[in-house]
Amino acid sequence: MSDYIIFQDVDRCIGCYSCEIHCKANKKLPDGPRLCRIYQFGPKLVDKVPRMAFSFLACFHCEKPWCVSACPSKAMQKRPKDGIVYVEAEKCIGCKLCLYACPWGVPQFIQEDCVAVKCDLCKDRIDQGLQPACVTKCITGCLQFGRRELMPEEQVRRYELLATP
Amino acid sequence: MKKSVFSICGMCTVRCPIRVEVENGVATWIEGNPHILGRSLCGKGSAGLAFHYQEYRPQGPMLRQGLRGGGQWKRVTWDTALDYVADKLGRILDRYGPGSTFLSCRGGPFLDLPKTFLKALGSPNFTNHDAACGRNVHHASLSLYGLGRKDFIYDLKECNHLVLYGRNMLESLKVKEAKDLMEALSRGMRMTYIDVRQTVTGSKASRFWMVRPGSDYALNLGIIHAVIKEGVYDAEFIRKWTTGFDDLANIVQPYTPEWAEEQTGVPAAEIHEFVREIASDRPKVVFHPGWMLARYRDSFYASRSTHILNVLMGSVEVPGGQIIAKGPKDYGKKDLNNLGDGVPKPTEKRADGVGWKYPHFDAGPGLFQLFYPAILTGQPYPIKAYVCYRHDPLTGFPDREAQRAALDRLDLIVALDAKFGETTWYGDVILPLSGYLEKDSPIASQKGKTPRFIVRRQAIEPLYDSKPEWWIFKELAKRMGLDKYFPYESVQELWDFQLKGTGFSIADFEEKGFVDPADKAKLFDRENGLKLKTGSGKIELVSPSLEKAGFPSLDIYREREPLPAGTFRLVFGRHAIHAHGHTQDNPLLHEVFPENNLWINDRVAADLGIAEGDKVEISANGVTAEVKAHITPFIHPEAVFTVHGFGRTVPVLKRAFGVGFADQRMAKGCLERFDPAGGGIAYLECLVTVRKAEEV
Ligand code: SF4
Ligand code: SF4
Ligand code: SF4
Ligand code: SF4
């Protein structure tokens, strides 16, 4: 895992898909690749109200990233200083091995340029002291960004809830 | 070179404040204005970059060749185009009189320029899209308070209970409001959501009622009945500030919650429980009176009764309720100067009959659809020219064929637009407006808890040969000898004129993108300071002006017949990623939501042999379309639903052309079918049939 995480407060997410667009607009991506996705669950009837939930998924920035090991040209790499996993486009040979290697299908492909692309936690923004595009502009503020050890209490509380039988 | 510009989003009509970053002349980043929105923005807002740099839009002035709508255009210079329009308008004016031109727009805060231009021509015929949107709500509000729809702020910050009737705040969204709503819900605000289908908004509610389509009014009558019977209204406020309470009590006498259950499908026991809840939540209760309510023949009364519930709760001008929006004058400050104030008022009566034939409607923008009969009959006088300013009635209003037949009778259609709308494409001349990042706008004055002056500032140079409004209207006026009504040479001079006497200069906008003439919010005094604009100065539960025009203050409920098998009401709405018909061709938005589908109730679909993803044929009055079915239990069996804005017919819109289907085209005959008391189009008083499409 990288030193940073994006935390999503599912209760606050309104499934507006804005984060997907914020990301694409920021990275000027063409048709096709989307670096984060919102997945809808439901509607499902819970206590007389049909409920929906929306889950935000980008890259997990794994501790031992399969995508990095799979890359033959060292284009996919893990940034030593904070563990962010990213593609260096100039080195990418377009072999798509990272797409196959990632268990969650996270890496995307830019057909026009024949290169892989994935969430890099907006490292250029982080380096300027800013937050990732998706987090910065999320309508409801349900996305939060921070250092892993400062993971919001709420998330910890939820883990605990899940862990207690 | 990097710069940062505060401006205003133009991707939908909400017009959120934004901050734009520009590098070497290219816009690279748009975010919500941090001072107001904490940088939040919706997806459409971010897709504004793609709008400017990728969407195909009018690239210079164009004159139509060949038939209307045929798509043969000739690029001309601005001089040629403006000379052409000025000459043609001048001749029409001379021949048919000053009222022979009408102008329509989408509404909004930046209308001083087009209104001034029309007024300078001597025409009273300014109109907008609102008859296909909020007119019923607006007129209902006027009939009670003498204040319009936009004269109220819903104070979600402190509200205890929000009641929404199909007001899908999280999908048909305003960034600030959606933020505030989620904030309020996390704080524990209750929310009752009433609709014919479940939406994202409803999925966050504490109570969801799926009602029979078109029965909101019946539900309200039942709720009002219970509120009065249980005596859980604000008696003091009602005594002090309303007229006609006893009449109201009489009118709702027969409409018990048990009766309402039969009409709406909402169990009476739940209505009683709801009334107990709001009794404890009041006065911090907001019954949202609706936004887009051009739906049924009784939508006016549905909205009026919703407003009345607020009054009964005493939730007027209290924190957590609905607060009267205040302008600079309410704070003893000077408002902006309007160009329009310098132009003599046109002497002709309005061609749409509003103000004289229909005295109960607000003459401000009148009713758009009533210009068509005026065009066709030449009564009360000929209408020969149409200035279509940032508006697309062929998408927003029903019955394309009927509209076109009327438009065909015009000698001139001038479209001012930054994109190719269906109506723009049907014009004679296109005067391309610059995109919202490419232009400065006049300053606008916004009412609110505290008033605010806002301005759109140019962030980038126009990519094409387009112009801003302040330039186009000035240039047209110049050519028509009406120059004196536009006393400026540059936008800077226009701003100076607007701000004169306010104590502000345009430089004051640099810091945050806006200025606030008053900084601390105040409430009117509920003892004796409510500024209502009715004849009596009170909230008129019984409205003399309505009754004088021949309408009861609250009509009896006209029960709805069961629908014939296989027929439905076609309900339309929005998804967070699209704004009506403006955004379907945007590459980023198209990718997320390329095509609309048709929601059908699961049991109904089973009866019709329709499965998820099947192609179905939907038709009404001779118009047929094919669309993919989406099957869900969470839509009322009498309704089918789709997202509005698809089925575009402008061929240059590569992505949107021919994709999905256009709901408004099914509403044939609905141009003439509007709520007689509220003026809003009754879009849903027309049935569609749905069946599985034949395999080919
Ligand atoms: S792309 Fe997949 S494997 Fe690589 S870091 Fe992200 S989640 Fe892990
Ligand atoms: S962190 Fe940046 S790259 Fe990753 S999903 Fe968010 S916006 Fe996209
Ligand atoms: S922008 Fe925020 S609220 Fe909207 S879908 Fe993304 S995470 Fe959810
Ligand atoms: S709601 Fe979205 S599209 Fe509309 S003005 Fe606000 S940011 Fe722009």
mmCIF file of C-alpha atoms in Angstrom, chain B residues 113-425:
data_model
loop_
_atom_site.group_PDB
_atom_site.id
_atom_site.type_symbol
_atom_site.label_atom_id
_atom_site.label_comp_id
_atom_site.label_asym_id
_atom_site.label_seq_id
_atom_site.Cartn_x
_atom_site.Cartn_y
_atom_site.Cartn_z
ATOM 1 C CA LEU B 113 -28.914 42.637 -22.495
ATOM 2 C CA PRO B 114 -31.492 40.618 -24.481
ATOM 3 C CA LYS B 115 -34.366 42.197 -22.577
ATOM 4 C CA THR B 116 -33.025 45.655 -23.277
ATOM 5 C CA PHE B 117 -32.593 44.879 -26.939
ATOM 6 C CA LEU B 118 -36.156 43.624 -27.311
ATOM 7 C CA LYS B 119 -37.564 46.493 -25.317
ATOM 8 C CA ALA B 120 -35.612 48.930 -27.483
ATOM 9 C CA LEU B 121 -37.301 47.399 -30.541
ATOM 10 C CA GLY B 122 -40.571 48.318 -28.838
ATOM 11 C CA SER B 123 -41.635 44.721 -28.302
ATOM 12 C CA PRO B 124 -43.189 43.472 -25.060
ATOM 13 C CA ASN B 125 -42.698 39.879 -26.191
ATOM 14 C CA PHE B 126 -39.933 38.573 -23.978
ATOM 15 C CA THR B 127 -40.427 34.969 -22.949
ATOM 16 C CA ASN B 128 -38.511 31.985 -21.630
ATOM 17 C CA HIS B 129 -38.522 28.245 -21.157
ATOM 18 C CA ASP B 130 -40.274 28.284 -17.816
ATOM 19 C CA ALA B 131 -43.686 27.144 -19.075
ATOM 20 C CA ALA B 132 -41.927 23.828 -19.688
ATOM 21 C CA CYS B 133 -40.409 23.965 -16.211
ATOM 22 C CA GLY B 134 -41.278 25.891 -13.070
ATOM 23 C CA ARG B 135 -44.178 28.162 -14.070
ATOM 24 C CA ASN B 136 -46.765 26.260 -12.036
ATOM 25 C CA VAL B 137 -44.591 26.516 -8.957
ATOM 26 C CA HIS B 138 -43.922 30.176 -9.591
ATOM 27 C CA HIS B 139 -47.564 31.066 -10.079
ATOM 28 C CA ALA B 140 -48.600 29.013 -7.064
ATOM 29 C CA SER B 141 -46.063 30.931 -4.999
ATOM 30 C CA LEU B 142 -47.261 34.272 -6.371
ATOM 31 C CA SER B 143 -50.877 33.411 -5.588
ATOM 32 C CA LEU B 144 -50.040 32.901 -1.936
ATOM 33 C CA TYR B 145 -47.254 35.325 -1.121
ATOM 34 C CA GLY B 146 -47.087 37.700 -4.044
ATOM 35 C CA LEU B 147 -43.498 36.408 -4.127
ATOM 36 C CA GLY B 148 -42.192 34.128 -6.838
ATOM 37 C CA ARG B 149 -40.550 30.755 -6.867
ATOM 38 C CA LYS B 150 -37.070 32.213 -6.655
ATOM 39 C CA ASP B 151 -37.943 34.446 -3.745
ATOM 40 C CA PHE B 152 -37.467 31.615 -1.261
ATOM 41 C CA ILE B 153 -34.411 29.851 0.078
ATOM 42 C CA TYR B 154 -34.827 26.431 1.654
ATOM 43 C CA ASP B 155 -32.723 26.462 4.760
ATOM 44 C CA LEU B 156 -31.377 22.913 4.782
ATOM 45 C CA LYS B 157 -28.688 23.838 7.289
ATOM 46 C CA GLU B 158 -31.123 23.766 10.164
ATOM 47 C CA CYS B 159 -34.087 21.958 8.702
ATOM 48 C CA ASN B 160 -35.537 19.027 10.698
ATOM 49 C CA HIS B 161 -37.610 17.486 7.983
ATOM 50 C CA LEU B 162 -37.467 17.935 4.239
ATOM 51 C CA VAL B 163 -40.360 16.735 2.110
ATOM 52 C CA LEU B 164 -39.667 16.281 -1.594
ATOM 53 C CA TYR B 165 -42.208 15.578 -4.310
ATOM 54 C CA GLY B 166 -40.122 14.217 -7.144
ATOM 55 C CA ARG B 167 -37.563 16.969 -6.527
ATOM 56 C CA ASN B 168 -34.565 14.816 -7.247
ATOM 57 C CA MET B 169 -31.964 17.003 -5.569
ATOM 58 C CA LEU B 170 -29.104 14.553 -5.932
ATOM 59 C CA GLU B 171 -29.468 13.873 -9.644
ATOM 60 C CA SER B 172 -31.122 17.008 -10.972
ATOM 61 C CA LEU B 173 -28.490 18.648 -8.946
ATOM 62 C CA LYS B 174 -27.173 22.007 -7.904
ATOM 63 C CA VAL B 175 -23.739 21.495 -6.391
ATOM 64 C CA LYS B 176 -24.321 23.669 -3.333
ATOM 65 C CA GLU B 177 -27.747 22.239 -2.632
ATOM 66 C CA ALA B 178 -26.605 18.625 -3.046
ATOM 67 C CA LYS B 179 -23.725 19.294 -0.640
ATOM 68 C CA ASP B 180 -26.013 20.937 1.865
ATOM 69 C CA LEU B 181 -28.511 18.121 1.591
ATOM 70 C CA MET B 182 -25.930 15.438 2.355
ATOM 71 C CA GLU B 183 -24.635 17.543 5.204
ATOM 72 C CA ALA B 184 -28.149 17.864 6.621
ATOM 73 C CA LEU B 185 -28.811 14.146 6.278
ATOM 74 C CA SER B 186 -25.624 13.278 8.138
ATOM 75 C CA ARG B 187 -26.749 15.684 10.822
ATOM 76 C CA GLY B 188 -29.916 13.620 11.150
ATOM 77 C CA MET B 189 -32.463 15.635 9.200
ATOM 78 C CA ARG B 190 -35.455 13.522 8.261
ATOM 79 C CA MET B 191 -36.367 13.336 4.603
ATOM 80 C CA THR B 192 -39.625 12.128 3.094
ATOM 81 C CA TYR B 193 -39.317 11.445 -0.600
ATOM 82 C CA ILE B 194 -42.409 11.125 -2.778
ATOM 83 C CA ASP B 195 -42.194 10.066 -6.399
ATOM 84 C CA VAL B 196 -43.501 7.658 -8.988
ATOM 85 C CA ARG B 197 -40.106 5.953 -8.988
ATOM 86 C CA GLN B 198 -37.122 5.575 -6.749
ATOM 87 C CA THR B 199 -34.187 7.911 -7.386
ATOM 88 C CA VAL B 200 -30.789 8.392 -5.783
ATOM 89 C CA THR B 201 -32.335 11.131 -3.662
ATOM 90 C CA GLY B 202 -35.118 8.842 -2.517
ATOM 91 C CA SER B 203 -32.597 6.139 -1.669
ATOM 92 C CA LYS B 204 -31.207 8.435 1.032
ATOM 93 C CA ALA B 205 -34.628 9.240 2.473
ATOM 94 C CA SER B 206 -36.032 8.201 5.810
ATOM 95 C CA ARG B 207 -39.404 7.645 4.190
ATOM 96 C CA PHE B 208 -40.232 6.772 0.592
ATOM 97 C CA TRP B 209 -43.703 6.883 -0.846
ATOM 98 C CA MET B 210 -44.213 5.576 -4.344
ATOM 99 C CA VAL B 211 -47.352 7.381 -5.438
ATOM 100 C CA ARG B 212 -49.679 6.923 -8.337
ATOM 101 C CA PRO B 213 -48.614 9.252 -11.172
ATOM 102 C CA GLY B 214 -50.438 12.565 -11.004
ATOM 103 C CA SER B 215 -51.776 12.166 -7.479
ATOM 104 C CA ASP B 216 -49.585 14.609 -5.533
ATOM 105 C CA TYR B 217 -52.473 16.988 -5.137
ATOM 106 C CA ALA B 218 -54.666 14.278 -3.616
ATOM 107 C CA LEU B 219 -51.888 13.385 -1.194
ATOM 108 C CA ASN B 220 -51.538 16.999 -0.127
ATOM 109 C CA LEU B 221 -55.264 17.405 0.390
ATOM 110 C CA GLY B 222 -55.164 14.368 2.667
ATOM 111 C CA ILE B 223 -52.162 15.712 4.595
ATOM 112 C CA ILE B 224 -53.697 19.177 4.979
ATOM 113 C CA HIS B 225 -56.896 17.548 6.188
ATOM 114 C CA ALA B 226 -55.014 15.642 8.860
ATOM 115 C CA VAL B 227 -52.876 18.628 9.872
ATOM 116 C CA ILE B 228 -55.967 20.750 10.421
ATOM 117 C CA LYS B 229 -57.946 17.982 12.096
ATOM 118 C CA GLU B 230 -55.131 17.177 14.494
ATOM 119 C CA GLY B 231 -54.629 20.870 15.090
ATOM 120 C CA VAL B 232 -50.865 20.607 14.531
ATOM 121 C CA TYR B 233 -50.498 23.857 12.606
ATOM 122 C CA ASP B 234 -48.989 27.148 13.742
ATOM 123 C CA ALA B 235 -52.194 28.872 14.821
ATOM 124 C CA GLU B 236 -50.468 32.060 15.864
ATOM 125 C CA PHE B 237 -48.690 32.501 12.534
ATOM 126 C CA ILE B 238 -51.862 31.711 10.636
ATOM 127 C CA ARG B 239 -53.897 34.204 12.616
ATOM 128 C CA LYS B 240 -51.344 36.876 12.097
ATOM 129 C CA TRP B 241 -50.253 36.322 8.509
ATOM 130 C CA THR B 242 -52.918 34.550 6.492
ATOM 131 C CA THR B 243 -56.373 35.127 5.104
ATOM 132 C CA GLY B 244 -58.869 32.372 4.320
ATOM 133 C CA PHE B 245 -57.924 29.684 6.823
ATOM 134 C CA ASP B 246 -61.536 28.747 7.559
ATOM 135 C CA ASP B 247 -62.251 28.398 3.852
ATOM 136 C CA LEU B 248 -59.223 26.161 3.539
ATOM 137 C CA ALA B 249 -60.472 23.983 6.373
ATOM 138 C CA ASN B 250 -63.823 23.697 4.597
ATOM 139 C CA ILE B 251 -62.307 22.840 1.247
ATOM 140 C CA VAL B 252 -60.225 19.958 2.606
ATOM 141 C CA GLN B 253 -63.079 18.637 4.759
ATOM 142 C CA PRO B 254 -63.958 15.693 2.470
ATOM 143 C CA TYR B 255 -60.343 14.729 1.778
ATOM 144 C CA THR B 256 -59.355 12.401 4.597
ATOM 145 C CA PRO B 257 -56.075 10.462 4.601
ATOM 146 C CA GLU B 258 -58.193 7.373 3.997
ATOM 147 C CA TRP B 259 -59.524 8.991 0.838
ATOM 148 C CA ALA B 260 -55.996 10.010 -0.132
ATOM 149 C CA GLU B 261 -54.887 6.403 0.244
ATOM 150 C CA GLU B 262 -57.365 5.354 -2.444
ATOM 151 C CA GLN B 263 -56.046 8.006 -4.823
ATOM 152 C CA THR B 264 -52.336 7.734 -4.208
ATOM 153 C CA GLY B 265 -51.669 4.267 -2.878
ATOM 154 C CA VAL B 266 -50.007 5.700 0.248
ATOM 155 C CA PRO B 267 -51.430 3.926 3.306
ATOM 156 C CA ALA B 268 -53.540 6.242 5.466
ATOM 157 C CA ALA B 269 -51.785 4.963 8.570
ATOM 158 C CA GLU B 270 -48.481 6.196 7.151
ATOM 159 C CA ILE B 271 -49.961 9.596 6.404
ATOM 160 C CA HIS B 272 -51.104 9.839 10.021
ATOM 161 C CA GLU B 273 -47.667 8.803 11.225
ATOM 162 C CA PHE B 274 -46.063 11.370 8.918
ATOM 163 C CA VAL B 275 -48.314 14.116 10.248
ATOM 164 C CA ARG B 276 -47.315 13.217 13.809
ATOM 165 C CA GLU B 277 -43.668 13.512 12.761
ATOM 166 C CA ILE B 278 -43.940 16.894 11.099
ATOM 167 C CA ALA B 279 -45.964 18.102 14.074
ATOM 168 C CA SER B 280 -42.910 17.557 16.228
ATOM 169 C CA ASP B 281 -40.458 18.776 13.586
ATOM 170 C CA ARG B 282 -42.174 22.064 12.846
ATOM 171 C CA PRO B 283 -41.520 24.883 12.228
ATOM 172 C CA LYS B 284 -38.212 23.557 10.850
ATOM 173 C CA VAL B 285 -39.975 21.688 8.085
ATOM 174 C CA VAL B 286 -39.634 22.352 4.388
ATOM 175 C CA PHE B 287 -42.199 21.046 1.937
ATOM 176 C CA HIS B 288 -40.378 21.648 -1.337
ATOM 177 C CA PRO B 289 -42.949 23.150 -3.716
ATOM 178 C CA GLY B 290 -41.320 21.632 -6.792
ATOM 179 C CA TRP B 291 -38.897 22.679 -9.489
ATOM 180 C CA MET B 292 -39.781 21.286 -12.873
ATOM 181 C CA LEU B 293 -43.527 20.913 -12.493
ATOM 182 C CA ALA B 294 -44.742 21.081 -16.082
ATOM 183 C CA ARG B 295 -46.433 17.742 -15.589
ATOM 184 C CA TYR B 296 -50.163 17.536 -15.001
ATOM 185 C CA ARG B 297 -53.275 19.619 -15.485
ATOM 186 C CA ASP B 298 -53.420 20.121 -11.704
ATOM 187 C CA SER B 299 -49.715 20.665 -10.997
ATOM 188 C CA PHE B 300 -50.486 24.244 -10.053
ATOM 189 C CA TYR B 301 -52.756 23.059 -7.265
ATOM 190 C CA ALA B 302 -50.291 20.358 -6.267
ATOM 191 C CA SER B 303 -47.690 23.078 -5.813
ATOM 192 C CA ARG B 304 -50.050 25.556 -4.211
ATOM 193 C CA SER B 305 -51.110 22.976 -1.648
ATOM 194 C CA THR B 306 -47.452 22.189 -0.941
ATOM 195 C CA HIS B 307 -46.797 25.867 -0.309
ATOM 196 C CA ILE B 308 -49.822 25.876 1.977
ATOM 197 C CA LEU B 309 -48.314 23.062 4.025
ATOM 198 C CA ASN B 310 -45.288 25.268 4.673
ATOM 199 C CA VAL B 311 -47.603 28.010 5.806
ATOM 200 C CA LEU B 312 -49.457 25.630 8.118
ATOM 201 C CA MET B 313 -46.138 24.552 9.607
ATOM 202 C CA GLY B 314 -45.333 28.201 10.196
ATOM 203 C CA SER B 315 -42.052 27.508 8.410
ATOM 204 C CA VAL B 316 -41.902 30.886 6.709
ATOM 205 C CA GLU B 317 -38.957 33.123 7.532
ATOM 206 C CA VAL B 318 -37.622 30.878 10.295
ATOM 207 C CA PRO B 319 -34.245 29.154 10.469
ATOM 208 C CA GLY B 320 -34.649 25.644 9.091
ATOM 209 C CA GLY B 321 -37.684 26.649 7.072
ATOM 210 C CA GLN B 322 -38.089 28.663 3.938
ATOM 211 C CA ILE B 323 -36.492 32.037 4.102
ATOM 212 C CA ILE B 324 -37.475 34.972 1.946
ATOM 213 C CA ALA B 325 -34.635 35.763 -0.466
ATOM 214 C CA LYS B 326 -33.299 39.261 0.001
ATOM 215 C CA GLY B 327 -31.803 41.678 -2.445
ATOM 216 C CA PRO B 328 -29.535 44.651 -1.763
ATOM 217 C CA LYS B 329 -32.536 46.907 -1.199
ATOM 218 C CA ASP B 330 -33.720 44.766 1.708
ATOM 219 C CA TYR B 331 -30.438 45.687 3.353
ATOM 220 C CA GLY B 332 -30.710 49.347 2.456
ATOM 221 C CA LYS B 333 -28.071 48.992 -0.252
ATOM 222 C CA LYS B 334 -28.144 50.022 -3.858
ATOM 223 C CA ASP B 335 -28.777 47.320 -6.437
ATOM 224 C CA LEU B 336 -27.116 47.164 -9.859
ATOM 225 C CA ASN B 337 -28.175 49.585 -12.563
ATOM 226 C CA ASN B 338 -30.050 47.933 -15.416
ATOM 227 C CA LEU B 339 -29.741 48.949 -19.029
ATOM 228 C CA GLY B 340 -33.395 48.059 -19.461
ATOM 229 C CA ASP B 341 -34.506 50.791 -17.077
ATOM 230 C CA GLY B 342 -33.356 53.368 -19.600
ATOM 231 C CA VAL B 343 -35.719 52.122 -22.306
ATOM 232 C CA PRO B 344 -39.359 53.253 -22.557
ATOM 233 C CA LYS B 345 -41.877 50.539 -21.790
ATOM 234 C CA PRO B 346 -43.432 49.075 -24.950
ATOM 235 C CA THR B 347 -47.006 50.183 -25.399
ATOM 236 C CA GLU B 348 -48.379 47.098 -27.103
ATOM 237 C CA LYS B 349 -49.963 44.330 -25.092
ATOM 238 C CA ARG B 350 -48.244 40.977 -25.045
ATOM 239 C CA ALA B 351 -48.916 38.706 -28.006
ATOM 240 C CA ASP B 352 -49.207 35.646 -25.735
ATOM 241 C CA GLY B 353 -52.188 37.236 -23.981
ATOM 242 C CA VAL B 354 -50.466 37.218 -20.612
ATOM 243 C CA GLY B 355 -51.418 40.208 -18.482
ATOM 244 C CA TRP B 356 -54.682 40.932 -20.314
ATOM 245 C CA LYS B 357 -56.325 37.780 -21.693
ATOM 246 C CA TYR B 358 -54.726 35.819 -18.869
ATOM 247 C CA PRO B 359 -54.532 38.313 -16.018
ATOM 248 C CA HIS B 360 -53.461 35.710 -13.444
ATOM 249 C CA PHE B 361 -50.128 34.949 -15.096
ATOM 250 C CA ASP B 362 -46.885 36.792 -14.455
ATOM 251 C CA ALA B 363 -46.282 39.040 -17.460
ATOM 252 C CA GLY B 364 -42.513 39.023 -16.890
ATOM 253 C CA PRO B 365 -41.726 36.153 -19.245
ATOM 254 C CA GLY B 366 -45.317 35.250 -20.132
ATOM 255 C CA LEU B 367 -45.896 31.792 -21.577
ATOM 256 C CA PHE B 368 -43.751 30.618 -24.456
ATOM 257 C CA GLN B 369 -46.216 28.153 -25.945
ATOM 258 C CA LEU B 370 -48.821 30.880 -26.459
ATOM 259 C CA PHE B 371 -46.660 32.547 -29.067
ATOM 260 C CA TYR B 372 -47.388 29.705 -31.457
ATOM 261 C CA PRO B 373 -51.122 30.421 -31.753
ATOM 262 C CA ALA B 374 -50.261 34.109 -32.098
ATOM 263 C CA ILE B 375 -47.929 33.291 -34.999
ATOM 264 C CA LEU B 376 -50.518 31.067 -36.632
ATOM 265 C CA THR B 377 -53.497 33.382 -36.275
ATOM 266 C CA GLY B 378 -51.788 36.755 -36.529
ATOM 267 C CA GLN B 379 -53.731 37.701 -33.399
ATOM 268 C CA PRO B 380 -53.582 40.040 -31.569
ATOM 269 C CA TYR B 381 -51.064 41.179 -34.198
ATOM 270 C CA PRO B 382 -48.611 39.529 -36.585
ATOM 271 C CA ILE B 383 -45.481 37.856 -35.217
ATOM 272 C CA LYS B 384 -42.847 37.525 -37.889
ATOM 273 C CA ALA B 385 -39.425 37.346 -36.251
ATOM 274 C CA TYR B 386 -38.026 35.169 -33.503
ATOM 275 C CA VAL B 387 -34.785 35.718 -31.625
ATOM 276 C CA CYS B 388 -33.874 32.411 -30.040
ATOM 277 C CA TYR B 389 -31.301 33.297 -27.423
ATOM 278 C CA ARG B 390 -29.610 30.307 -25.778
ATOM 279 C CA HIS B 391 -32.826 28.345 -25.887
ATOM 280 C CA ASP B 392 -33.982 25.117 -27.486
ATOM 281 C CA PRO B 393 -37.776 24.895 -27.533
ATOM 282 C CA LEU B 394 -37.698 21.987 -29.974
ATOM 283 C CA THR B 395 -36.056 20.004 -27.172
ATOM 284 C CA GLY B 396 -37.752 21.645 -24.216
ATOM 285 C CA PHE B 397 -41.325 21.879 -25.443
ATOM 286 C CA PRO B 398 -43.576 19.121 -26.799
ATOM 287 C CA ASP B 399 -44.602 18.339 -30.332
ATOM 288 C CA ARG B 400 -41.843 19.142 -32.727
ATOM 289 C CA GLU B 401 -44.125 18.964 -35.765
ATOM 290 C CA ALA B 402 -46.585 21.508 -34.394
ATOM 291 C CA GLN B 403 -43.748 23.809 -33.362
ATOM 292 C CA ARG B 404 -42.096 23.619 -36.738
ATOM 293 C CA ALA B 405 -45.372 24.296 -38.529
ATOM 294 C CA ALA B 406 -45.632 27.562 -36.582
ATOM 295 C CA LEU B 407 -41.941 28.455 -36.932
ATOM 296 C CA ASP B 408 -42.304 27.966 -40.692
ATOM 297 C CA ARG B 409 -44.645 30.952 -40.757
ATOM 298 C CA LEU B 410 -41.907 33.285 -39.527
ATOM 299 C CA ASP B 411 -39.863 35.489 -41.828
ATOM 300 C CA LEU B 412 -36.799 35.363 -39.607
ATOM 301 C CA ILE B 413 -35.342 33.076 -36.942
ATOM 302 C CA VAL B 414 -32.100 34.302 -35.412
ATOM 303 C CA ALA B 415 -30.313 31.893 -33.107
ATOM 304 C CA LEU B 416 -27.726 33.102 -30.630
ATOM 305 C CA ASP B 417 -26.071 30.054 -29.183
ATOM 306 C CA ALA B 418 -22.758 28.496 -28.279
ATOM 307 C CA LYS B 419 -23.866 25.062 -29.450
ATOM 308 C CA PHE B 420 -26.020 23.369 -32.010
ATOM 309 C CA GLY B 421 -29.411 22.978 -30.399
ATOM 310 C CA GLU B 422 -32.297 21.512 -32.344
ATOM 311 C CA THR B 423 -33.795 24.981 -32.675
ATOM 312 C CA THR B 424 -30.479 26.633 -33.519
ATOM 313 C CA TRP B 425 -30.207 24.180 -36.375
#
